[in-house]
XYZ file of C-alpha atoms in Angstrom:
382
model
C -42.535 -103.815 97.230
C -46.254 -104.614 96.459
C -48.179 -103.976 92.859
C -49.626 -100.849 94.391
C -46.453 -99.367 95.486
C -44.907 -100.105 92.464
C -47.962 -98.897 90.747
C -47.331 -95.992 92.805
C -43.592 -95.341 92.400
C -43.266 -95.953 88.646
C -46.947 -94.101 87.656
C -49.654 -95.763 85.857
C -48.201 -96.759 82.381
C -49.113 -93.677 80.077
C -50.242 -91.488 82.480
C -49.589 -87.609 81.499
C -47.783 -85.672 84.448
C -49.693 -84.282 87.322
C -51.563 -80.940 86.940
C -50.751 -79.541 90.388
C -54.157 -76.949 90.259
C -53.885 -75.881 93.319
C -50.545 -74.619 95.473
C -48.286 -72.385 97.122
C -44.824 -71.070 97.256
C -41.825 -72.849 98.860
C -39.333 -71.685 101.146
C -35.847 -71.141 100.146
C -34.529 -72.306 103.180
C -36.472 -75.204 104.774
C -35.820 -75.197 108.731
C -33.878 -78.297 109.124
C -34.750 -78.504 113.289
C -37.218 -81.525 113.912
C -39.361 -78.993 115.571
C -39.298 -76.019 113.298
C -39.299 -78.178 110.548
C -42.254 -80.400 112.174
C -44.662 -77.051 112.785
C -45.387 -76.955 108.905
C -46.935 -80.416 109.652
C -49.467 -79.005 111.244
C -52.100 -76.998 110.782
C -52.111 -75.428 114.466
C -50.359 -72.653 115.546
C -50.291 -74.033 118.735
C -47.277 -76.366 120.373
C -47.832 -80.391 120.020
C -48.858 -82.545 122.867
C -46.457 -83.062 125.710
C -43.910 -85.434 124.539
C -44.901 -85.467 121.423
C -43.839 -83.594 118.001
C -46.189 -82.396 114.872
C -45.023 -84.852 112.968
C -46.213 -87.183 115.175
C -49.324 -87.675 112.808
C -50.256 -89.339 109.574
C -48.560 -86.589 107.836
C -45.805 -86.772 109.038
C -45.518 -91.012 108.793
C -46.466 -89.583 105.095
C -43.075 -87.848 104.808
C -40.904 -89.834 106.375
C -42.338 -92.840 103.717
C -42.434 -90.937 100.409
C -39.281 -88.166 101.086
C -36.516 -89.984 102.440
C -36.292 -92.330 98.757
C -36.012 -88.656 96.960
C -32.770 -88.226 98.288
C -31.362 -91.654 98.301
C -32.495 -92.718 102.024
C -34.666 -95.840 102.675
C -37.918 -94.855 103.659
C -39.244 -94.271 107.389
C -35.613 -93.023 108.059
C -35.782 -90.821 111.328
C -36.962 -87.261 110.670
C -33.606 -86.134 112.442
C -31.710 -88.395 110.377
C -33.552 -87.118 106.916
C -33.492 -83.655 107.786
C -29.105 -83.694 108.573
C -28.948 -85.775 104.958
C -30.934 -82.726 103.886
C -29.072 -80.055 105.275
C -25.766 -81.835 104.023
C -27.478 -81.615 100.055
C -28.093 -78.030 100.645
C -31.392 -76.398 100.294
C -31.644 -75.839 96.451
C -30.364 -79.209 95.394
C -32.994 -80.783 98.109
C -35.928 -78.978 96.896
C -34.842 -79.456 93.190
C -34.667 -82.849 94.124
C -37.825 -83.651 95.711
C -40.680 -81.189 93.443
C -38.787 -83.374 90.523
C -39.938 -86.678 92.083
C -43.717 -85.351 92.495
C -43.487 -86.134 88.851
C -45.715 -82.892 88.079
C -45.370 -80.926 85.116
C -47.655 -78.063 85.527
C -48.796 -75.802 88.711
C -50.928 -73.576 89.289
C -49.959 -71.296 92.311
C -51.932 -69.431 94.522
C -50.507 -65.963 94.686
C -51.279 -64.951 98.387
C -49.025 -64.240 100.553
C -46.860 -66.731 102.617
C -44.618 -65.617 105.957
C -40.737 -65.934 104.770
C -38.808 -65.701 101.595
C -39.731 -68.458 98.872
C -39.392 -68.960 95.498
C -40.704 -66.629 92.759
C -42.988 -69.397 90.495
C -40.683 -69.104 87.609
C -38.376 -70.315 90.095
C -40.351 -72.645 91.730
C -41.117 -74.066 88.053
C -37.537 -74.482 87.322
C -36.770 -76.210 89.996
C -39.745 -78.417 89.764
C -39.214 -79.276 85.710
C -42.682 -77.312 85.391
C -44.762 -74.673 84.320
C -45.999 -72.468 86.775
C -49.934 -70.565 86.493
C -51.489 -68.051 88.672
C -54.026 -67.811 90.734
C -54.972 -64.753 91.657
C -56.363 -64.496 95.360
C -58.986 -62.125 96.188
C -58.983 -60.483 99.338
C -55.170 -59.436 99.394
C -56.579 -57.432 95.712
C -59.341 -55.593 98.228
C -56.334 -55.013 100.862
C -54.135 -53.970 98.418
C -56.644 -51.237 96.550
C -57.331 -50.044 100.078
C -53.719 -48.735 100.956
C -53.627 -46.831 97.900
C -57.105 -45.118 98.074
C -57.149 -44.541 102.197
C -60.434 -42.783 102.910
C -61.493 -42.144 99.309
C -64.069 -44.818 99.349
C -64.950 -43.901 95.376
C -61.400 -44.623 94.365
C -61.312 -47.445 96.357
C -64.010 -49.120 94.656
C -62.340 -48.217 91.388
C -59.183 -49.342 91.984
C -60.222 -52.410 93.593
C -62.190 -53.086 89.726
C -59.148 -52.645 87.462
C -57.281 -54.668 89.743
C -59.705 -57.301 89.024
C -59.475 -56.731 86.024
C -55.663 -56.525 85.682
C -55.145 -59.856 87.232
C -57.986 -61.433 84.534
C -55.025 -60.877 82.115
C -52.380 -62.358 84.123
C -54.283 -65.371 85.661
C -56.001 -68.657 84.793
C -58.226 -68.373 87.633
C -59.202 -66.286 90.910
C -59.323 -67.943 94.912
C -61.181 -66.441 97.722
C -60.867 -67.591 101.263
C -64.054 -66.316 102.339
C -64.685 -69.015 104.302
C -61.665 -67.853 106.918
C -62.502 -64.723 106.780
C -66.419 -64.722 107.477
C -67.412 -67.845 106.067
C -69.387 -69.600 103.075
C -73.222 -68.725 104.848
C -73.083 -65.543 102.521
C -76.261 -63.795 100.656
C -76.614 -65.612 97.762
C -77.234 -62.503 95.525
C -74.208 -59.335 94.806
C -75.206 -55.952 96.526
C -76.397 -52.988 95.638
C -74.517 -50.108 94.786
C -75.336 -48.338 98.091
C -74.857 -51.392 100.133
C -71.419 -51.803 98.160
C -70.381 -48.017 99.126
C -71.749 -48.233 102.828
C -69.725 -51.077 103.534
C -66.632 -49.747 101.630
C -66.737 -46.885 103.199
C -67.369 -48.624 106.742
C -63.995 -50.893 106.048
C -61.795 -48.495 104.922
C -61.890 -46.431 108.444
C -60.890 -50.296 110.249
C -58.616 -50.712 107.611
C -56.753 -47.733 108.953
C -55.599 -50.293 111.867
C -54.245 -53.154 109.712
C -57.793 -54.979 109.567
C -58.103 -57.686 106.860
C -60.707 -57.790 104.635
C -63.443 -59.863 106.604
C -66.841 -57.520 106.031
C -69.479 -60.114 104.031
C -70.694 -57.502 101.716
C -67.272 -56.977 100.793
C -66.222 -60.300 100.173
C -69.596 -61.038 98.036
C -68.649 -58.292 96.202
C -65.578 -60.008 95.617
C -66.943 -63.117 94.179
C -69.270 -61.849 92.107
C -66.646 -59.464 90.465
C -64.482 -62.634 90.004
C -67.489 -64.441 88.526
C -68.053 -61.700 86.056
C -64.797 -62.541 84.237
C -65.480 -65.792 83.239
C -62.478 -67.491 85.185
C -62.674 -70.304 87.107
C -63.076 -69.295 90.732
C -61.353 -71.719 93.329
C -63.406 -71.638 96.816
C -61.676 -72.676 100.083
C -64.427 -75.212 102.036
C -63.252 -77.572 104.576
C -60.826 -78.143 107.119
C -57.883 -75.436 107.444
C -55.612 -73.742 110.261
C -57.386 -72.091 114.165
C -58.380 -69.262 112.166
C -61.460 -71.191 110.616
C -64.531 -71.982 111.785
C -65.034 -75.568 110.381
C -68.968 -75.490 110.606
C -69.004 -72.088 108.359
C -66.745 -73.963 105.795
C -69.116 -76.644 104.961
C -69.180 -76.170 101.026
C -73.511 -76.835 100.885
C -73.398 -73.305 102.724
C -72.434 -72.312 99.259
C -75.859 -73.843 97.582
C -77.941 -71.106 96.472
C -74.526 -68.379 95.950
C -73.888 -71.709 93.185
C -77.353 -71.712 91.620
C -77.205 -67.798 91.674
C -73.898 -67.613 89.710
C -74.150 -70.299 87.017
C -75.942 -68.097 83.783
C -72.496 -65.884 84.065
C -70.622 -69.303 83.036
C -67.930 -69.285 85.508
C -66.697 -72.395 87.176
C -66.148 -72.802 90.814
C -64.339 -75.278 92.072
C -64.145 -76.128 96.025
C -60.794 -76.708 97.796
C -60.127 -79.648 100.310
C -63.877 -80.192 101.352
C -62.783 -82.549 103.832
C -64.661 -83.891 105.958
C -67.488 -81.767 103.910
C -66.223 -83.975 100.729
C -69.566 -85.721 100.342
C -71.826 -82.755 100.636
C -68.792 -81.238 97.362
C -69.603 -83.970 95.963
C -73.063 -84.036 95.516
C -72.520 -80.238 94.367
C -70.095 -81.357 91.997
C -72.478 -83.984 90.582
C -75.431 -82.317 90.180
C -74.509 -78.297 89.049
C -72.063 -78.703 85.564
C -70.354 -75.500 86.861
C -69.255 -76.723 90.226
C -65.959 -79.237 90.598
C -63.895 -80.628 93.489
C -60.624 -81.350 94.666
C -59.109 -83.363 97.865
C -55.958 -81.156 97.921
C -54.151 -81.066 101.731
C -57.185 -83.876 102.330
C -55.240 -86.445 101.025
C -51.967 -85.946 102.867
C -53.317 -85.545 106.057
C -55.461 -88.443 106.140
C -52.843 -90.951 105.945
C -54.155 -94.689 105.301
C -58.153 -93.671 104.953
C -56.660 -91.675 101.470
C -58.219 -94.226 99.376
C -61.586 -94.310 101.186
C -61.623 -90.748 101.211
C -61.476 -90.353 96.952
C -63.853 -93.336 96.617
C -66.379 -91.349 99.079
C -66.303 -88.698 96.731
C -66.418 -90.503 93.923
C -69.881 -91.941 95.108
C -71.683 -89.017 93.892
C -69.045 -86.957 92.009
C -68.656 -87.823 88.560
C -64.607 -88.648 87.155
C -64.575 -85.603 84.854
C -65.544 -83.307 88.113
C -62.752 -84.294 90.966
C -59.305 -82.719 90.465
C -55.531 -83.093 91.638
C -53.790 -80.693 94.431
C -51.424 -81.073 96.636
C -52.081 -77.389 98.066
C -48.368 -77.755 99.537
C -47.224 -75.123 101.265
C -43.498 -73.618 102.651
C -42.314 -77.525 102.412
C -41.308 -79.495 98.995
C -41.966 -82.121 100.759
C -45.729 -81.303 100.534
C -45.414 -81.415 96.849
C -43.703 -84.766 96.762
C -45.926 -86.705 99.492
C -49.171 -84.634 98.008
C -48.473 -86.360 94.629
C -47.896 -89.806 96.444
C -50.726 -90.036 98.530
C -52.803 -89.166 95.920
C -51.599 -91.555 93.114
C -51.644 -94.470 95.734
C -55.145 -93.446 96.852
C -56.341 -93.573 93.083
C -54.337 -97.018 92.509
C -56.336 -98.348 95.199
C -59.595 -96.901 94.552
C -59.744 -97.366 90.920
C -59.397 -101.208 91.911
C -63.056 -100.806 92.179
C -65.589 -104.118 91.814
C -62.665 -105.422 89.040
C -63.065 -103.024 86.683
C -61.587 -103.093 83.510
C -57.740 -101.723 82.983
C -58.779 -99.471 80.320
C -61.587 -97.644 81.996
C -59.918 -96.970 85.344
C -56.555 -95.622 82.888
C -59.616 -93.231 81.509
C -60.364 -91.697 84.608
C -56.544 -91.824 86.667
C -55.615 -89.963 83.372
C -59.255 -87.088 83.970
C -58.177 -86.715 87.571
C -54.231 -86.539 86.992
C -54.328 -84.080 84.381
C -57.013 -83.912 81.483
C -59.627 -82.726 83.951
C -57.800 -79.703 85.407
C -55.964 -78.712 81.959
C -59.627 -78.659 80.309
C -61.131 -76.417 83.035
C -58.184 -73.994 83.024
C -58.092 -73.952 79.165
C -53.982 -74.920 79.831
C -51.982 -75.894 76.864
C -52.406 -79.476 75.643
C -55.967 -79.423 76.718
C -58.141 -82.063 74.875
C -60.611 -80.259 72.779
């Protein structure tokens, strides 16, 4: 084993745990078929190659090196082999096992939906030795407030604000994915009352055919609504499944919505990025309102991990980059999220020999002092 994958493995010495601050739920039962298993690899709905399976990729190299250990198998073990060892644990000792060797002690879970049955996130912190947090997604709030008010656009609208307001109470912080469902090139400004209504009123009749929320006035409305409260508001930008368009995810679309929003004193922070992480990072560095993360970045690029955080960290400061694994249906994405990303910062914080104690300063911002200051979290610094 090398410094850096002991480094890795055993943590840098006095590091806090990881402050997961942005996730998902995971599946009770984890398909233990190569292929089934394999298609939450990927972030195509569409079969592999010929001859090929999804976790043919850097990802899935990813799991077979950090998941195998986790349940006492050497590493690179054959998926087929890994995933019978797996099935032979059972699923609730398996996933137990591997969110327990992410080494992360708090999580804060996005709260949209996810296809299949998964674990509550009391449960999910139980079985991960955590606390859990919610994040409060916007659009299934809109969707939600529609069903109950069918045409009555006025009650609509006034459901749709004490459900805001509802989850405000419940939540450390509200996610839109805007950027799937129209994308980030929205007016910068809220609308106007009649704008609001016309396009309210104008959704409500699609809605009547199981139409998600994708109408821009809408989901402006949305942000701004989430703004007013004061939480942190978590912005999907980059990369994501066949349902994006990449070049309407690019997080500088966001510019002037970011200079419009920062007197109401509500922090945004943008998702993934990748391979928009330099344009985040400039955002990040220049606006104090505006952070980063490399969440689902980080596992999928395999070996350019560390050149990836150091990229951002040309322009974005070490008190504005975050930690997410933004795993999703798998454990596993929990456990190879936290490993990529503590063997990217090992390597990156090697930097031009810097000195022990500073790069322990920031590995301990990014890991957890960053994210438990923005989200006001127990244990936050003062």
């Amino acid at each position: 084993m090398t410094a850096t994958e002991a480094a890795v493995a055993e943590g840098w010495p006095d590091l806090p745990p990881l402050v997961d601050q942005h996730c998902h739920g995971v599946l009770r039962e984890v398909p233990t078929g190569v292929t089934e298993f394999a298609g939450w690899l990927s972030e195509s709905g569409a079969p592999p190659a010929p001859g090929t399976s999804h976790a043919d990729s850097a990802l899935g190299l990813a799991v077979r090196r950090w998941c195998p250990p986790a349940l006492g198998m050497p590493a690179y073990a054959p998926l087929d082999a890994y995933l019978e060892a797996r099935r032979a644990l059972g699923a609730q000792e398996a996933n137990r096992a591997l969110l327990r060797a992410a080494g992360i002690g708090a999580l804060l879970v996005d709260d949209g939906p996810l296809p299949g049955a998964v674990l509550p996130a009391a449960e999910l912190a139980t079985a991960a030795g955590a606390t859990a947090f919610t994040v409060t997604r916007l659009e299934p709030l809109a969707e939600a407030a529609a069903d109950l008010a069918g045409r009555d656009t006025d009650a609509f609208l006034a459901r749709l604000a004490g459900s805001v307001e509802r989850a405000r109470a419940r939540s450390v912080a509200f996610k839109s994915v805007a950027a799937y469902r129209h994308g980030l090139h929205l007016e910068a400004a809220p609308p106007s009352r009649a704008e609001l209504w016309t396009a309210a009123e104008h959704w409500l009749l699609t809605r009547r055919t199981g139409g998600r929320l994708a109408n821009p006035v809408l989901l402006r409305h949305l942000l701004w609504s989430a703004a007013g409260t004061g939480l942190p508001l978590q912005l999907h930008t980059g990369f994501g499944d066949t349902e994006l368009r990449l070049h309407r995810a690019d997080p500088s679309l966001l510019t002037d919505f970011i200079r419009a929003v920062a007197p109401m004193g509500c922090p945004l922070v943008l998702l993934h990025c990748y391979p928009f992480h330099r344009q985040a990072a400039h955002l990040a560095a220049v606006y104090p309102h505006v952070y980063a993360d490399l969440g689902l970045t980080l596992s999928h690029v395999g070996g350019r991990a560390p050149a990836v955080l150091a990229e951002t960290w040309e322009l974005a400061p070490f008190g504005k980059v975050l930690f997410s694994t933004d795993a999703y249906g798998l454990p596993e994405l929990y456990l190879v999220g936290a490993r990529q990303f503590s063997w990217a910062l090992t390597e990156a914080l090697a930097g031009p020999g810097w000195p022990p104690a500073e790069a322990h300063r920031a590995a301990v911002l990014l890991a957890a002092e960053n994210a438990r200051r923005l989200y006001r979290l127990p244990g936050a610094a003062a």
